[in-house]
Coordinates of C-alpha atoms in Angstrom, one line a residue:
X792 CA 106.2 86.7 86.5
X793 CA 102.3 87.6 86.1
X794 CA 99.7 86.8 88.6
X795 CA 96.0 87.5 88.3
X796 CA 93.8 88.0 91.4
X797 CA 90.1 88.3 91.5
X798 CA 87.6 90.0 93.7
X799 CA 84.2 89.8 94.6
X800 CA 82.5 92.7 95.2
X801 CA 79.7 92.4 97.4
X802 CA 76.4 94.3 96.5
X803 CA 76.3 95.0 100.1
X804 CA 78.0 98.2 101.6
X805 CA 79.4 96.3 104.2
X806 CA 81.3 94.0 101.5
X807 CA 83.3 96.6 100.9
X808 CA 85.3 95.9 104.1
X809 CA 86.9 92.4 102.4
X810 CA 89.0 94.4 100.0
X811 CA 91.4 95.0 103.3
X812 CA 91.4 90.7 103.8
X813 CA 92.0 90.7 100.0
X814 CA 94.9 92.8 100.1
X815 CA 96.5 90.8 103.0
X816 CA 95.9 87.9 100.9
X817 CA 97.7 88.9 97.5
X818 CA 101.0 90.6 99.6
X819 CA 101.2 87.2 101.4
X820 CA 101.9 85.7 97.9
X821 CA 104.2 88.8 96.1
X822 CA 105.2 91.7 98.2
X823 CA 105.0 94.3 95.0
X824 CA 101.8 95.2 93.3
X825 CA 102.2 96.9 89.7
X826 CA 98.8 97.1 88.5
X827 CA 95.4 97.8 90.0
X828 CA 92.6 97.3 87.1
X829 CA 89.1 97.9 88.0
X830 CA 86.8 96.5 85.4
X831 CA 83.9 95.0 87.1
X832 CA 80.4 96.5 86.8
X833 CA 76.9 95.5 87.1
X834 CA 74.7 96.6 83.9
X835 CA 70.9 98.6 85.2
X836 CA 69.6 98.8 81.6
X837 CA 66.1 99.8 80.8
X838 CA 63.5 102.8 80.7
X839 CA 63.4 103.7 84.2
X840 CA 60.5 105.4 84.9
X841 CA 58.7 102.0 83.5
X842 CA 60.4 99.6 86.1
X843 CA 59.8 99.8 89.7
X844 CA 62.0 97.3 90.6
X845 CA 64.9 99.5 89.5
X846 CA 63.1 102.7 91.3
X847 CA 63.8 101.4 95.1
X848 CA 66.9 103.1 96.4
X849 CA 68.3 100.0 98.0
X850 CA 68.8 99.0 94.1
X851 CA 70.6 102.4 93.2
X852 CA 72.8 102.2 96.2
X853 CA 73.9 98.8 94.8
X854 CA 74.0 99.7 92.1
X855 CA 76.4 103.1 93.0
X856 CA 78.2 100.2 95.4
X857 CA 79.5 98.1 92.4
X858 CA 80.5 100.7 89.8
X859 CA 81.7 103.5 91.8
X860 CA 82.2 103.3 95.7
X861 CA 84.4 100.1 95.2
X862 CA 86.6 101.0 92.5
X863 CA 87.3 103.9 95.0
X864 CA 87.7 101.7 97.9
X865 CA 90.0 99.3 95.7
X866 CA 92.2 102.6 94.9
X867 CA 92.3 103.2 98.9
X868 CA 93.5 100.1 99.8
X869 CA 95.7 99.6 97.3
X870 CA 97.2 103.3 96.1
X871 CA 100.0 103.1 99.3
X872 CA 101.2 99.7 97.5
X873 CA 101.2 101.3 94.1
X874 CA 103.2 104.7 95.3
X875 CA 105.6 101.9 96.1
X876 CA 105.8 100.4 92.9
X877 CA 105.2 102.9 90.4
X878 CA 102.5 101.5 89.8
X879 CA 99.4 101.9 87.6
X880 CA 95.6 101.7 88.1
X881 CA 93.1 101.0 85.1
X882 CA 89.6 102.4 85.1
X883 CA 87.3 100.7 82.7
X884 CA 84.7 102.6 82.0
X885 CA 82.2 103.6 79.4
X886 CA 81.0 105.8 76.7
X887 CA 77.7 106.2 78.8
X888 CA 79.8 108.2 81.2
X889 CA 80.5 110.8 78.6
X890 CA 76.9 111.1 76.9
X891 CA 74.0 109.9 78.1
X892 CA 71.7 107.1 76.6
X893 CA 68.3 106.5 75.8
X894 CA 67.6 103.5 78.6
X895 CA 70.8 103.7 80.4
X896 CA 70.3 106.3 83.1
X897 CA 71.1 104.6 86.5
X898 CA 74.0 103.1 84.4
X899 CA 75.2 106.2 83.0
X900 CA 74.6 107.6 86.6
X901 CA 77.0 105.8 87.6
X902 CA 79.9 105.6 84.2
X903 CA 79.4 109.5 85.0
X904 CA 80.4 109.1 88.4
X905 CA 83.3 107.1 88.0
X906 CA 85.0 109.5 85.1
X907 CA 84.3 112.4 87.6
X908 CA 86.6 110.9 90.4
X909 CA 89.1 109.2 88.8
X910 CA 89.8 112.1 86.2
X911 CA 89.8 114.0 89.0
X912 CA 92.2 111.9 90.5
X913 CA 94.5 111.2 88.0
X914 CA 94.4 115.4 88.0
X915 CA 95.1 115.1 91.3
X916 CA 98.4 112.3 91.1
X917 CA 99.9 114.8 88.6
X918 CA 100.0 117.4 91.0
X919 CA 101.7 115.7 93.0
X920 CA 104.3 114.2 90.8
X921 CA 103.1 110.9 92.6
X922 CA 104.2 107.8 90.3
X923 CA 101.2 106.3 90.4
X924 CA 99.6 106.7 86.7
X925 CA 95.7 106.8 85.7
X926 CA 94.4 105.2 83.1
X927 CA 90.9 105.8 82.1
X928 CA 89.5 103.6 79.3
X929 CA 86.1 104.4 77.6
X930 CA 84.3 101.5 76.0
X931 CA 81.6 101.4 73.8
X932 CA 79.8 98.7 72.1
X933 CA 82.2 95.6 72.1
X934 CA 80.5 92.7 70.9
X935 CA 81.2 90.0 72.9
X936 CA 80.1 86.3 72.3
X937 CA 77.2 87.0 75.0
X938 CA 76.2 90.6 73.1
X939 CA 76.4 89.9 70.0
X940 CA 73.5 86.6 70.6
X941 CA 71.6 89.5 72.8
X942 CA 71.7 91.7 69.6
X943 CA 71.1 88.8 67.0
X944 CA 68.2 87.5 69.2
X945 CA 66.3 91.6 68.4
X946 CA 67.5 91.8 65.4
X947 CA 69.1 95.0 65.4
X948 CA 72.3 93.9 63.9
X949 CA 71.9 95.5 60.6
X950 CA 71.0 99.0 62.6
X951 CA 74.2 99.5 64.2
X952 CA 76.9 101.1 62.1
X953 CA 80.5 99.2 62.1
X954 CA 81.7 102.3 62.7
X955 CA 79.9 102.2 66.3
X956 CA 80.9 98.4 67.3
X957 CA 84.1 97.1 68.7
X958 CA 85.1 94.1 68.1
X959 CA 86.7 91.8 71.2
X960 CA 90.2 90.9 70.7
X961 CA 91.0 94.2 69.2
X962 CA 89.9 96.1 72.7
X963 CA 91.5 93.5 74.5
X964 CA 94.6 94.1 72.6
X965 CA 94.3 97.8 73.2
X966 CA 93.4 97.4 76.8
X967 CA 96.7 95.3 77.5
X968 CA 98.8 97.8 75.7
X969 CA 97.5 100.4 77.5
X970 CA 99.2 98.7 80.5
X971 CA 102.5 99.0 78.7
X972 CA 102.0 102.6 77.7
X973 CA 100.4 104.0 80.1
X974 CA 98.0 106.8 78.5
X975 CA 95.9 108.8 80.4
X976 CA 92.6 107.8 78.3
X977 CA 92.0 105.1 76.0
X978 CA 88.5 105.1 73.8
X979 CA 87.6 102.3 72.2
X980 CA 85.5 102.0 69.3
X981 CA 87.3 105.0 68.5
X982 CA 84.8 106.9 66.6
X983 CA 82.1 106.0 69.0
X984 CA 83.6 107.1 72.3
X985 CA 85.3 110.1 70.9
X986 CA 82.3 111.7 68.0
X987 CA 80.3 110.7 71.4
X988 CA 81.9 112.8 73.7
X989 CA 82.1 115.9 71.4
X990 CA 78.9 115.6 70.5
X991 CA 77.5 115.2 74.5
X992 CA 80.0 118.0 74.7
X993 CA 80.0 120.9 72.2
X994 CA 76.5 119.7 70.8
X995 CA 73.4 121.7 72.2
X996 CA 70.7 119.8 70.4
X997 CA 72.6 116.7 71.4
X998 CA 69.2 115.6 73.2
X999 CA 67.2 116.1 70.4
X1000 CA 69.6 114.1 67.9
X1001 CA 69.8 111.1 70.3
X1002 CA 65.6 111.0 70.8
X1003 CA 65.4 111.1 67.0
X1004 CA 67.8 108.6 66.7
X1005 CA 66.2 105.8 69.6
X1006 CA 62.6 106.7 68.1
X1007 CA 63.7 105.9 64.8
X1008 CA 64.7 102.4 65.6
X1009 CA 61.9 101.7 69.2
X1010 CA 59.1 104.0 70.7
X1011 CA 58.9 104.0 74.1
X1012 CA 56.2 101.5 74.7
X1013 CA 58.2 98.9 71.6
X1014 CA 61.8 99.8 73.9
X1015 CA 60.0 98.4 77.7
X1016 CA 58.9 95.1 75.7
X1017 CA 62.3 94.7 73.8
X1018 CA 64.2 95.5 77.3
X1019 CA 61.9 93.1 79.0
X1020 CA 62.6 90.0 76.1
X1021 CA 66.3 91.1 76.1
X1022 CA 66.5 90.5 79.4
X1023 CA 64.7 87.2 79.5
X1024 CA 67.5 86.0 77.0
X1025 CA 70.2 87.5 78.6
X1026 CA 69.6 85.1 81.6
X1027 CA 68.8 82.3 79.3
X1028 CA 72.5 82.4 78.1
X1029 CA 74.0 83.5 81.1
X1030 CA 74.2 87.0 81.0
X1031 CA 72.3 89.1 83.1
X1032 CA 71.4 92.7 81.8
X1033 CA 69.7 95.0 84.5
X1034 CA 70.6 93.5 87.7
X1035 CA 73.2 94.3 90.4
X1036 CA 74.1 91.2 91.7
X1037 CA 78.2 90.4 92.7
X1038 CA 80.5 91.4 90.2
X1039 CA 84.1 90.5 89.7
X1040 CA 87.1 92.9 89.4
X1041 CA 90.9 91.8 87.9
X1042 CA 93.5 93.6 90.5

Protein backbone atom coordinates (compact mmCIF):
# COMPACT_ATOMS: atom_id res chain seq x y z
CA UNK A 1 0.00 0.00 0.00
CA UNK A 2 0.75 3.89 -0.68
CA UNK A 3 0.37 6.49 1.86
CA UNK A 4 0.85 10.24 1.38
CA UNK A 5 1.95 12.47 4.25
CA UNK A 6 2.19 16.23 4.22
CA UNK A 7 4.16 18.77 6.01
CA UNK A 8 4.06 22.20 6.84
CA UNK A 9 7.01 24.01 6.78
CA UNK A 10 7.04 26.87 8.89
CA UNK A 11 8.69 30.18 7.63
CA UNK A 12 10.04 30.43 10.95
CA UNK A 13 13.50 28.83 11.79
CA UNK A 14 12.27 27.43 14.82
CA UNK A 15 9.50 25.43 12.64
CA UNK A 16 12.00 23.47 11.53
CA UNK A 17 11.99 21.50 14.89
CA UNK A 18 8.33 19.84 13.95
CA UNK A 19 9.84 17.72 11.30
CA UNK A 20 11.20 15.38 14.42
CA UNK A 21 7.00 15.30 15.77
CA UNK A 22 6.31 14.55 12.04
CA UNK A 23 8.47 11.78 11.79
CA UNK A 24 7.12 10.20 15.10
CA UNK A 25 3.88 10.63 13.57
CA UNK A 26 4.24 8.78 10.15
CA UNK A 27 6.34 5.63 11.86
CA UNK A 28 3.41 5.38 14.32
CA UNK A 29 1.22 4.52 11.25
CA UNK A 30 3.96 2.28 8.88
CA UNK A 31 7.26 1.34 10.37
CA UNK A 32 9.15 1.58 6.73
CA UNK A 33 9.63 4.74 4.78
CA UNK A 34 10.54 4.25 0.99
CA UNK A 35 10.45 7.68 -0.35
CA UNK A 36 11.25 11.13 0.89
CA UNK A 37 10.10 13.86 -1.83
CA UNK A 38 10.78 17.39 -1.21
CA UNK A 39 8.84 19.60 -3.52
CA UNK A 40 7.65 22.43 -1.59
CA UNK A 41 8.92 25.94 -2.26
CA UNK A 42 7.90 29.49 -1.81
CA UNK A 43 8.28 31.60 -5.21
CA UNK A 44 10.42 35.52 -4.45
CA UNK A 45 9.85 36.74 -8.09
CA UNK A 46 10.58 40.24 -9.07
CA UNK A 47 13.35 42.89 -9.83
CA UNK A 48 14.93 43.07 -6.66
CA UNK A 49 16.65 46.00 -6.35
CA UNK A 50 13.03 47.74 -7.04
CA UNK A 51 11.30 45.98 -4.03
CA UNK A 52 12.17 46.70 -0.54
CA UNK A 53 9.99 44.53 0.88
CA UNK A 54 11.96 41.57 -0.55
CA UNK A 55 15.38 43.54 0.50
CA UNK A 56 14.91 42.90 4.50
CA UNK A 57 16.99 39.88 5.50
CA UNK A 58 14.33 38.45 7.69
CA UNK A 59 12.57 37.87 4.09
CA UNK A 60 15.74 36.10 2.59
CA UNK A 61 16.25 33.96 5.58
CA UNK A 62 12.62 32.77 5.00
CA UNK A 63 12.99 32.64 2.08
CA UNK A 64 16.53 30.28 2.39
CA UNK A 65 14.19 28.49 5.32
CA UNK A 66 11.61 27.11 2.86
CA UNK A 67 13.71 26.10 -0.17
CA UNK A 68 16.82 24.98 1.22
CA UNK A 69 17.50 24.54 5.05
CA UNK A 70 14.25 22.32 5.31
CA UNK A 71 14.72 20.08 2.54
CA UNK A 72 18.07 19.53 4.41
CA UNK A 73 16.46 19.12 7.68
CA UNK A 74 13.76 16.70 6.11
CA UNK A 75 16.90 14.51 4.70
CA UNK A 76 18.35 14.57 8.43
CA UNK A 77 15.45 13.35 10.04
CA UNK A 78 14.52 10.99 7.65
CA UNK A 79 17.96 9.64 5.81
CA UNK A 80 18.53 6.86 9.00
CA UNK A 81 14.86 5.51 8.00
CA UNK A 82 15.75 5.48 4.30
CA UNK A 83 19.32 3.59 4.87
CA UNK A 84 16.88 1.14 6.22
CA UNK A 85 14.75 0.84 3.42
CA UNK A 86 16.63 1.46 0.47
CA UNK A 87 15.05 4.14 0.08
CA UNK A 88 14.93 7.18 -2.15
CA UNK A 89 14.75 10.99 -1.76
CA UNK A 90 13.35 13.36 -4.61
CA UNK A 91 14.60 16.89 -4.92
CA UNK A 92 12.41 19.04 -6.95
CA UNK A 93 14.02 21.70 -8.08
CA UNK A 94 14.44 24.20 -10.92
CA UNK A 95 15.96 25.34 -14.06
CA UNK A 96 16.72 28.75 -12.17
CA UNK A 97 19.26 26.70 -10.19
CA UNK A 98 21.31 26.00 -13.18
CA UNK A 99 21.10 29.54 -14.97
CA UNK A 100 20.13 32.49 -13.65
CA UNK A 101 17.02 34.63 -14.58
CA UNK A 102 16.11 38.02 -15.33
CA UNK A 103 13.71 38.77 -12.03
CA UNK A 104 14.40 35.58 -10.24
CA UNK A 105 17.46 36.22 -8.13
CA UNK A 106 16.57 35.48 -4.43
CA UNK A 107 14.73 32.46 -6.07
CA UNK A 108 17.47 31.26 -8.08
CA UNK A 109 19.60 31.99 -4.88
CA UNK A 110 18.10 29.66 -3.41
CA UNK A 111 17.33 26.61 -6.66
CA UNK A 112 21.26 27.23 -6.70
CA UNK A 113 21.56 26.28 -3.24
CA UNK A 114 19.68 23.32 -3.19
CA UNK A 115 21.41 21.62 -6.52
CA UNK A 116 24.78 22.49 -4.70
CA UNK A 117 23.96 20.22 -1.58
CA UNK A 118 22.00 17.69 -2.73
CA UNK A 119 24.38 16.99 -5.85
CA UNK A 120 26.77 17.09 -3.45
CA UNK A 121 25.10 14.65 -1.51
CA UNK A 122 24.01 12.29 -3.76
CA UNK A 123 28.13 12.44 -4.63
CA UNK A 124 28.48 11.87 -1.34
CA UNK A 125 25.84 8.53 -0.91
CA UNK A 126 27.73 6.99 -3.85
CA UNK A 127 30.84 6.96 -2.00
CA UNK A 128 29.59 5.33 0.36
CA UNK A 129 27.76 2.62 -1.52
CA UNK A 130 24.89 3.82 0.93
CA UNK A 131 21.43 2.60 -0.66
CA UNK A 132 19.88 5.51 -0.34
CA UNK A 133 19.46 6.99 -4.01
CA UNK A 134 19.24 10.87 -5.12
CA UNK A 135 17.08 12.12 -7.41
CA UNK A 136 17.34 15.61 -8.58
CA UNK A 137 14.61 16.81 -10.82
CA UNK A 138 14.99 20.27 -12.75
CA UNK A 139 11.71 21.91 -13.76
CA UNK A 140 11.16 24.51 -16.02
CA UNK A 141 8.12 26.25 -17.15
CA UNK A 142 5.09 23.80 -16.44
CA UNK A 143 1.97 25.41 -17.00
CA UNK A 144 -0.21 24.71 -14.54
CA UNK A 145 -3.98 25.65 -14.38
CA UNK A 146 -2.83 28.66 -11.99
CA UNK A 147 0.29 29.67 -14.59
CA UNK A 148 -1.11 29.38 -17.47
CA UNK A 149 -4.27 32.17 -16.20
CA UNK A 150 -1.01 34.28 -14.69
CA UNK A 151 0.53 34.07 -18.34
CA UNK A 152 -2.88 34.52 -20.25
CA UNK A 153 -3.78 37.49 -17.86
CA UNK A 154 -0.02 39.47 -19.54
CA UNK A 155 -0.42 38.23 -22.51
CA UNK A 156 2.81 36.68 -23.15
CA UNK A 157 1.53 33.39 -24.35
CA UNK A 158 2.41 33.72 -27.89
CA UNK A 159 6.21 34.83 -26.71
CA UNK A 160 7.05 31.62 -25.14
CA UNK A 161 8.31 28.95 -27.49
CA UNK A 162 6.59 25.34 -26.95
CA UNK A 163 9.76 24.15 -27.05
CA UNK A 164 10.30 26.11 -23.50
CA UNK A 165 6.85 24.98 -21.75
CA UNK A 166 5.96 21.82 -20.04
CA UNK A 167 2.95 20.74 -19.99
CA UNK A 168 1.37 19.19 -16.40
CA UNK A 169 0.40 15.66 -16.71
CA UNK A 170 3.39 14.86 -18.76
CA UNK A 171 5.97 16.09 -15.74
CA UNK A 172 3.78 14.54 -13.43
CA UNK A 173 4.14 11.40 -15.35
CA UNK A 174 7.88 11.74 -15.61
CA UNK A 175 8.15 12.72 -11.98
CA UNK A 176 6.34 9.46 -10.77
CA UNK A 177 8.49 7.30 -13.02
CA UNK A 178 11.33 8.70 -11.79
CA UNK A 179 10.36 7.06 -8.45
CA UNK A 180 10.37 3.76 -10.26
CA UNK A 181 13.72 4.30 -11.97
CA UNK A 182 15.54 5.95 -9.94
CA UNK A 183 17.80 8.42 -12.15
CA UNK A 184 20.16 10.65 -10.73
CA UNK A 185 18.66 13.87 -12.67
CA UNK A 186 15.54 14.28 -14.32
CA UNK A 187 14.89 17.75 -16.59
CA UNK A 188 11.84 18.55 -17.60
CA UNK A 189 10.91 20.52 -20.37
CA UNK A 190 13.76 18.82 -21.75
CA UNK A 191 15.09 21.35 -24.08
CA UNK A 192 14.70 24.06 -21.58
CA UNK A 193 16.47 22.69 -18.56
CA UNK A 194 19.11 21.01 -20.50
CA UNK A 195 20.05 23.95 -23.70
CA UNK A 196 19.67 25.98 -20.25
CA UNK A 197 22.22 24.53 -18.37
CA UNK A 198 24.86 24.37 -21.29
CA UNK A 199 24.27 27.53 -22.20
CA UNK A 200 24.65 29.01 -18.19
CA UNK A 201 27.54 26.62 -18.50
CA UNK A 202 29.82 26.63 -21.50
CA UNK A 203 28.30 30.01 -22.75
CA UNK A 204 30.44 33.22 -21.88
CA UNK A 205 28.07 35.77 -23.31
CA UNK A 206 25.31 33.84 -21.64
CA UNK A 207 24.54 37.23 -19.68
CA UNK A 208 24.40 39.24 -22.61
CA UNK A 209 22.01 36.71 -24.58
CA UNK A 210 19.59 36.53 -21.67
CA UNK A 211 19.43 40.68 -21.22
CA UNK A 212 18.74 40.78 -24.97
CA UNK A 213 16.35 38.29 -24.73
CA UNK A 214 14.07 39.98 -21.31
CA UNK A 215 14.56 43.50 -23.03
CA UNK A 216 13.16 42.32 -26.09
CA UNK A 217 9.96 41.26 -24.57
CA UNK A 218 9.89 44.12 -20.95
CA UNK A 219 12.35 47.02 -20.04
CA UNK A 220 13.05 47.31 -16.71
CA UNK A 221 10.62 49.92 -15.67
CA UNK A 222 7.59 47.84 -18.11
CA UNK A 223 9.03 44.31 -15.95
CA UNK A 224 8.37 46.17 -12.04
CA UNK A 225 4.68 47.14 -13.34
CA UNK A 226 4.00 43.68 -15.02
CA UNK A 227 5.53 41.85 -11.64
CA UNK A 228 3.47 44.23 -9.63
CA UNK A 229 -0.12 43.37 -11.79
CA UNK A 230 1.05 39.70 -11.95
CA UNK A 231 1.17 39.49 -8.59
CA UNK A 232 -2.10 41.21 -7.79
CA UNK A 233 -3.74 38.40 -9.95
CA UNK A 234 -1.82 35.75 -8.63
CA UNK A 235 -3.62 36.35 -5.29
CA UNK A 236 -6.81 36.99 -6.96
CA UNK A 237 -6.82 33.32 -8.09
CA UNK A 238 -5.11 31.95 -5.35
CA UNK A 239 -1.69 31.82 -6.18
CA UNK A 240 0.71 33.76 -4.58
CA UNK A 241 3.95 34.72 -6.53
CA UNK A 242 6.67 36.54 -4.46
CA UNK A 243 5.88 35.70 -0.93
CA UNK A 244 7.32 33.19 1.51
CA UNK A 245 4.53 32.25 3.48
CA UNK A 246 4.10 28.17 4.66
CA UNK A 247 4.64 25.85 2.08
CA UNK A 248 3.75 22.21 1.86
CA UNK A 249 6.11 19.22 1.19
CA UNK A 250 4.90 15.39 0.03
CA UNK A 251 7.22 12.93 2.22
Amino acid sequence: SVSLYKAVVSTQSTGLDQIENFRSEVLKLHSVIDILVLNHAAIPLGPWSSMPSQQHISFTSRAFNINVLSHIELTRVFLEDLERSAGQIQVTGSVSGSCPFYQAGLYTATKFALNGFFYSFQQELLAKKSPVTVTVITLGLVVTHEMDAIISSESHSDHIPSLFKGDVEECAHIIVSSAINRPRTVDYPIFMAKTGRLAANFLPFYQDIMTMIFESVLNYEDSVKAYERIREFSGKIGYQVGNTGTASGSG
